[in-house]
Short mmCIF file of C-alpha atoms in Angstrom, two decimals:
data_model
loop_
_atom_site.label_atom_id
_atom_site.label_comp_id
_atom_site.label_asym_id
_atom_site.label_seq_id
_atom_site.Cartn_x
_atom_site.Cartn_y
_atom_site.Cartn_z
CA UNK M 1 131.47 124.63 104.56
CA UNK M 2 128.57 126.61 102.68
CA UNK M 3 126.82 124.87 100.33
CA UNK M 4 123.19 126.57 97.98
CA UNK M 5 120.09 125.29 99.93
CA UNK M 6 116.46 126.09 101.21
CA UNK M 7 116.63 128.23 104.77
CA UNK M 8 113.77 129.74 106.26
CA UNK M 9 113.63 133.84 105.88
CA UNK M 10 111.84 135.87 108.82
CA UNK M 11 111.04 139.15 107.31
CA UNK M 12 110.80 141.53 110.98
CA UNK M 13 108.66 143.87 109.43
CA UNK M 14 105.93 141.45 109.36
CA UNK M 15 106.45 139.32 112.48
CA UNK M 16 104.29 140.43 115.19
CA UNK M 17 106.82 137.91 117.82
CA UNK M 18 103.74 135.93 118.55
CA UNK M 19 105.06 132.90 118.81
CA UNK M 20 103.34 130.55 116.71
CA UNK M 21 105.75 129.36 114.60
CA UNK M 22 108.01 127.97 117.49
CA UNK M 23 106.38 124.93 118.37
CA UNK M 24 105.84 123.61 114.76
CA UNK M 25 109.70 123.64 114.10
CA UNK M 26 110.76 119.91 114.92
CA UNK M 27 114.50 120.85 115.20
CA UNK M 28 114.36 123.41 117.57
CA UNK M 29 115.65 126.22 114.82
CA UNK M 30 113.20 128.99 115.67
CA UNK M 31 112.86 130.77 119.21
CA UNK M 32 111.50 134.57 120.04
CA UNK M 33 114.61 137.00 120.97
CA UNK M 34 113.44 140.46 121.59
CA UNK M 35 109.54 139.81 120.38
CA UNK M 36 110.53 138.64 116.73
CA UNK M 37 110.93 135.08 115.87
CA UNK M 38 114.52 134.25 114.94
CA UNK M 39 116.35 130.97 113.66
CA UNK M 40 118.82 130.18 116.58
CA UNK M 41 121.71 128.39 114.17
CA UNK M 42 121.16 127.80 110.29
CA UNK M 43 122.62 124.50 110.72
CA UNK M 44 119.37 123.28 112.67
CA UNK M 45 117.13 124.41 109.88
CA UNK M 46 116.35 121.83 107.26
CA UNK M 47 114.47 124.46 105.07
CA UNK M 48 111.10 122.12 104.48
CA UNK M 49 109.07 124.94 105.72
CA UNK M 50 106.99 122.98 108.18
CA UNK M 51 106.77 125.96 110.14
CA UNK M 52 105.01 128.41 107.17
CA UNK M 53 101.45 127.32 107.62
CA UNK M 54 101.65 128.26 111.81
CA UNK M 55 102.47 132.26 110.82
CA UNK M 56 99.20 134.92 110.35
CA UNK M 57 101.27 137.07 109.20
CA UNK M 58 103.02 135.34 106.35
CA UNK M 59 106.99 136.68 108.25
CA UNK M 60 108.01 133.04 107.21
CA UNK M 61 109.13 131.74 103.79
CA UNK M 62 111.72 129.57 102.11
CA UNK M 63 114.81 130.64 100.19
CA UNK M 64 117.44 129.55 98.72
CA UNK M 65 120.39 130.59 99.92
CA UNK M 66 124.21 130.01 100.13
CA UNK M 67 124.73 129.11 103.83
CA UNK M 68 126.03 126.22 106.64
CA UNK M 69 124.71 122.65 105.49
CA UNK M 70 121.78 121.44 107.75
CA UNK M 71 123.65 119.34 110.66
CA UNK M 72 121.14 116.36 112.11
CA UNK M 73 123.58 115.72 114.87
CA UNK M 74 123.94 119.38 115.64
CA UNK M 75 120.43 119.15 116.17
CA UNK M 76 120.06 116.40 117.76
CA UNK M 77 121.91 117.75 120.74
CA UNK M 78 120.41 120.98 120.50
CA UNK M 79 116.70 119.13 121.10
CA UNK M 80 118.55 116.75 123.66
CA UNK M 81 120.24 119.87 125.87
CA UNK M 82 116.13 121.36 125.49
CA UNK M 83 114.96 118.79 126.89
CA UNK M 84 112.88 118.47 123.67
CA UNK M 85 112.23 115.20 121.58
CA UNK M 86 114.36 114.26 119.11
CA UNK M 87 112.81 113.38 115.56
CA UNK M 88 112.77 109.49 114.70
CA UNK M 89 113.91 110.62 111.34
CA UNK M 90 115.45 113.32 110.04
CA UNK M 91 116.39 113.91 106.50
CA UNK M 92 120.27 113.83 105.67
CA UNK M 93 121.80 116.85 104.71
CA UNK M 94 122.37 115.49 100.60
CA UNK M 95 118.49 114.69 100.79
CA UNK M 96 117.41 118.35 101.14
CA UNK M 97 120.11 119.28 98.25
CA UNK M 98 118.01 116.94 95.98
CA UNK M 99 116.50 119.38 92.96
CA UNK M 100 112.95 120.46 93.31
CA UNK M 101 110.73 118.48 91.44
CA UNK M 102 109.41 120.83 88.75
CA UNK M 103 105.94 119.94 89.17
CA UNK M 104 106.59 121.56 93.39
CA UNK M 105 105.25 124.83 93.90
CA UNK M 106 108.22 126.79 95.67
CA UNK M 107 107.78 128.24 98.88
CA UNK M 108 107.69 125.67 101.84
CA UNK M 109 106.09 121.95 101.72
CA UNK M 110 103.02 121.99 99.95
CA UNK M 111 101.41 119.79 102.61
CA UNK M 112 101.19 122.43 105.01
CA UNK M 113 98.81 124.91 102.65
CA UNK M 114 95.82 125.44 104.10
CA UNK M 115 92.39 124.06 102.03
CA UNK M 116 88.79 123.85 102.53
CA UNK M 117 87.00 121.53 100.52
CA UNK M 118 84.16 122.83 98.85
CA UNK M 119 80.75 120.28 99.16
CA UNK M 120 81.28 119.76 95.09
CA UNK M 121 84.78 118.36 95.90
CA UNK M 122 83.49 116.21 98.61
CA UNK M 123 80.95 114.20 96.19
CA UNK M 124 83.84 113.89 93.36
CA UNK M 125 85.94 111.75 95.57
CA UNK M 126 85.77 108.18 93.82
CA UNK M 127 84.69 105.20 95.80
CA UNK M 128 83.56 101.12 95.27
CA UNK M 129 79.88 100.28 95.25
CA UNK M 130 79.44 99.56 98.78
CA UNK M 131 82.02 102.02 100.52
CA UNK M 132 81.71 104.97 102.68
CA UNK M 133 82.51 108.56 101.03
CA UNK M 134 85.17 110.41 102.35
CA UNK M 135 83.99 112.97 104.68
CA UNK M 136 87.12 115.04 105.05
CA UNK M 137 86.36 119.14 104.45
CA UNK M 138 90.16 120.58 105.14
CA UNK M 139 93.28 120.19 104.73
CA UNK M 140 96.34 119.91 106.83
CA UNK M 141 94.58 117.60 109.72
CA UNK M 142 97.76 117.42 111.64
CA UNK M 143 97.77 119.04 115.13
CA UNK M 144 101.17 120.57 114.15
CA UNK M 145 100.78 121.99 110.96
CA UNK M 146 96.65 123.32 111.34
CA UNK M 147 97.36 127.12 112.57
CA UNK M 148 94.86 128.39 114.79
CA UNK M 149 93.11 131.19 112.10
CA UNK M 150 92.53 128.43 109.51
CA UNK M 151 89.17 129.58 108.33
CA UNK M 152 87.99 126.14 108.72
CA UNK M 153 88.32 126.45 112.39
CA UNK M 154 86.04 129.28 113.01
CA UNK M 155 82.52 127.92 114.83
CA UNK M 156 83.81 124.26 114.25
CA UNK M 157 82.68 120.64 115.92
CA UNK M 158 86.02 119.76 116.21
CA UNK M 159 86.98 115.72 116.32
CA UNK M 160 90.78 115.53 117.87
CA UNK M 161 91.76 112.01 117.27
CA UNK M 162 94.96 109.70 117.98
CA UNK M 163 97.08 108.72 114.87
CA UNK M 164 95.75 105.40 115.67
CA UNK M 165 92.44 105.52 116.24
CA UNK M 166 91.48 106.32 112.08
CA UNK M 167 93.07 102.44 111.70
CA UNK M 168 91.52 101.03 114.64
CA UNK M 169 88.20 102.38 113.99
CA UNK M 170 87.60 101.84 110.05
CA UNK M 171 84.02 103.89 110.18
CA UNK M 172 85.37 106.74 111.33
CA UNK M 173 84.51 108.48 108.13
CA UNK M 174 80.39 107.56 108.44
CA UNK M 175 80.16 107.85 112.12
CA UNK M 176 82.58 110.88 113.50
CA UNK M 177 83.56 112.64 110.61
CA UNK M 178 80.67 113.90 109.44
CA UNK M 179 80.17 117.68 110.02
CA UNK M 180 83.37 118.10 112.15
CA UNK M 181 86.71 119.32 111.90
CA UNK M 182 89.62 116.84 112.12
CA UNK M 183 92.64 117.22 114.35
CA UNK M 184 95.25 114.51 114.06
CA UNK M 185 98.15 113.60 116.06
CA UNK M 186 100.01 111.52 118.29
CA UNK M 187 100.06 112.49 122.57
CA UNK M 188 103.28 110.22 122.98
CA UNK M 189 105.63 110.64 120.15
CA UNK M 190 104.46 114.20 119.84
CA UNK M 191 105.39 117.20 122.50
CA UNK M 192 102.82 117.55 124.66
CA UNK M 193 103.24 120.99 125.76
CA UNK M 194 103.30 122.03 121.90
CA UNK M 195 100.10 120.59 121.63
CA UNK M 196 98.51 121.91 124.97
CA UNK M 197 100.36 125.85 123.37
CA UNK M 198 98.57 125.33 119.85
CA UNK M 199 94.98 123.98 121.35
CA UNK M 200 95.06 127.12 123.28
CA UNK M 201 95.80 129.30 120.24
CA UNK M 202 92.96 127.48 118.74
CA UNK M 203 90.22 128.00 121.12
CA UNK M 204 91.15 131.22 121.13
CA UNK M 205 90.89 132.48 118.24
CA UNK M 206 87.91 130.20 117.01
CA UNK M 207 85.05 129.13 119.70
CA UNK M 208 84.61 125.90 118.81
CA UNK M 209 80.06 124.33 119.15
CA UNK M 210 81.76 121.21 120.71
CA UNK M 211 84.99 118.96 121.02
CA UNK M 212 85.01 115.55 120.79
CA UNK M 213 88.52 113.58 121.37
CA UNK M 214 88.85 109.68 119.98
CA UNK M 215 91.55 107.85 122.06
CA UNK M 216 92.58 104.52 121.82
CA UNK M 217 92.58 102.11 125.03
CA UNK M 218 96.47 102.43 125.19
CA UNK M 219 97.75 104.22 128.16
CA UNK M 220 99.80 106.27 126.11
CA UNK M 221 97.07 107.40 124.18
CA UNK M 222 95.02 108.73 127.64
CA UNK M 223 96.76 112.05 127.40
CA UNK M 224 95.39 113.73 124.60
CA UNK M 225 91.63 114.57 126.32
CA UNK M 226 94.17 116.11 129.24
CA UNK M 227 95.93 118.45 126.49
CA UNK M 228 93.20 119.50 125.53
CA UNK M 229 91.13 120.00 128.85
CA UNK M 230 93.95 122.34 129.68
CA UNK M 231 93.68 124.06 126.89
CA UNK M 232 90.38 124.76 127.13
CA UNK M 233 91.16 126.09 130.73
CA UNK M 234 93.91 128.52 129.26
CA UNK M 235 91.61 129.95 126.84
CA UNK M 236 88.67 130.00 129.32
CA UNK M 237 85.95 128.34 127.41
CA UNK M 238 83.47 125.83 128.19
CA UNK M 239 82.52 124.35 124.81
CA UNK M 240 80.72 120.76 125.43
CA UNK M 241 83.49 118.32 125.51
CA UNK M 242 83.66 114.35 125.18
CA UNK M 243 85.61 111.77 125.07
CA UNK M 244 85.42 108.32 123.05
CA UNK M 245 87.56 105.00 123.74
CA UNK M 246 88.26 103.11 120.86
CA UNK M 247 89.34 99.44 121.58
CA UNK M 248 92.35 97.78 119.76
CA UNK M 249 89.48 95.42 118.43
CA UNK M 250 88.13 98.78 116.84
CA UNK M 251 85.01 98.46 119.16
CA UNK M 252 83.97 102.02 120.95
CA UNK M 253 84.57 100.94 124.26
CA UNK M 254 82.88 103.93 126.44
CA UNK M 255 82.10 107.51 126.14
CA UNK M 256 82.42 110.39 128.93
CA UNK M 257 81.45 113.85 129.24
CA UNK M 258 84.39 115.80 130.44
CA UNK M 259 84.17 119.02 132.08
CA UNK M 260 87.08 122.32 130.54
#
């Protein structure tokens, strides 16, 4: 049955087949067939445009279109036969039919556009007497949705944290923030190899001054300083690398030097 929804467009002029967008597409949808990007079935496209921030070319964008309804359980199996994660939630198929609010800019989910805060920005941010000012200079700060040219990138001290750690560790802003460049995400619920693909794509493109990865004590929290030690292998740099153990107490509970 067709019914009028959002799809994601690939315009082949403009794709270069490099790859980037693959990874960032949580159903699966997108995979490179004869060096361009490509959706594999409509149906596993949900058309939130998750995947428009990860393109330097700007091949991707969202349309609206009179095609197959988005199928969760289509996709489902597709991730499943992968070998690929399936997402905890994803949005039923009268959900994405919902009107666009008319205060949305069109073209993709606005929380993927790329921002750097300028310093003036920065000291605008309200606060109580007594609170630590936000020290946050960018915008997206997830792992999956940051592409690797994002100006913000270039020369950075970058700060790769755990989803947890920012609620664990309440000064985060005053004592790691500060000066670096925040990558968020999760080395559990997230895929791994994704991760260890788009670190790579990061270093590079940008030669980062240093890394510094915040993991909590968890043991499924240990693999994000591996992800990114491989990465830094792949690309072949040596930036100076650390990593910091937060405690579920929200103590730091040791620091080490690790070596790409």
């Amino acid at each position: 049955m067709k019914v009028k929804r959002k799809l994601i467009r690939i315009d082949e002029d403009l794709c270069n087949g490099c790859g980037q967008c693959v990874p960032s597409c949580a159903e699966g949808a997108l995979r490179i067939i004869d060096g361009k990007a490509r959706l594999v079935a409509e149906r596993f496209c949900d058309g939130l445009g998750a995947c428009l921030g990860e393109c330097p070319t700007g091949a991707l964008r969202v349309v609206e279109v009179e095609t197959e309804d988005f199928d969760p359980e289509a996709v489902a199996a597709h991730l499943t036969e992968q070998g690929r994660p399936v997402p905890g939630h994803m949005p039923r198929p009268e959900e994405l039919r919902l009107e666009r609010p008319a205060s949305r800019p069109a073209g993709g989910c606005p929380g993927s556009r790329v921002v750097s805060m300028t310093p003036c920005q920065a000291a605008n941010q309200p606060r109580t007497m007594g609170s630590p000012a936000a020290a946050l200079s960018h915008w997206p700060v997830q792992i999956r949705l940051v592409p690797p040219h994002a100006p913000f990138l270039k020369d950075a001290d970058l700060l790769v944290t755990a989803d947890c750690a920012p609620a664990a560790y309440p000064s985060l802003h005053a004592d790691f923030l500060p000066g670096r460049v925040l990558l968020l995400g999760c080395p559990k619920f997230d895929d791994a190899a994704a991760y260890e693909d788009k670190f790579t794509a990061i270093f590079q493109a940008n030669l980062p001054r240093s890394v510094t990865v915040l993991e909590m004590e968890v043991p499924c929290c240990s693999g994000l300083s591996r992800i990114v030690q491989a990465a830094m292998r792949r690309a072949g740099i040596a930036a100076p690398l650390e990593k910091v153990v937060i405690g579920l107490d929200g103590r730091v509970l040791g620091r080490q030097p690790l070596a790409a």
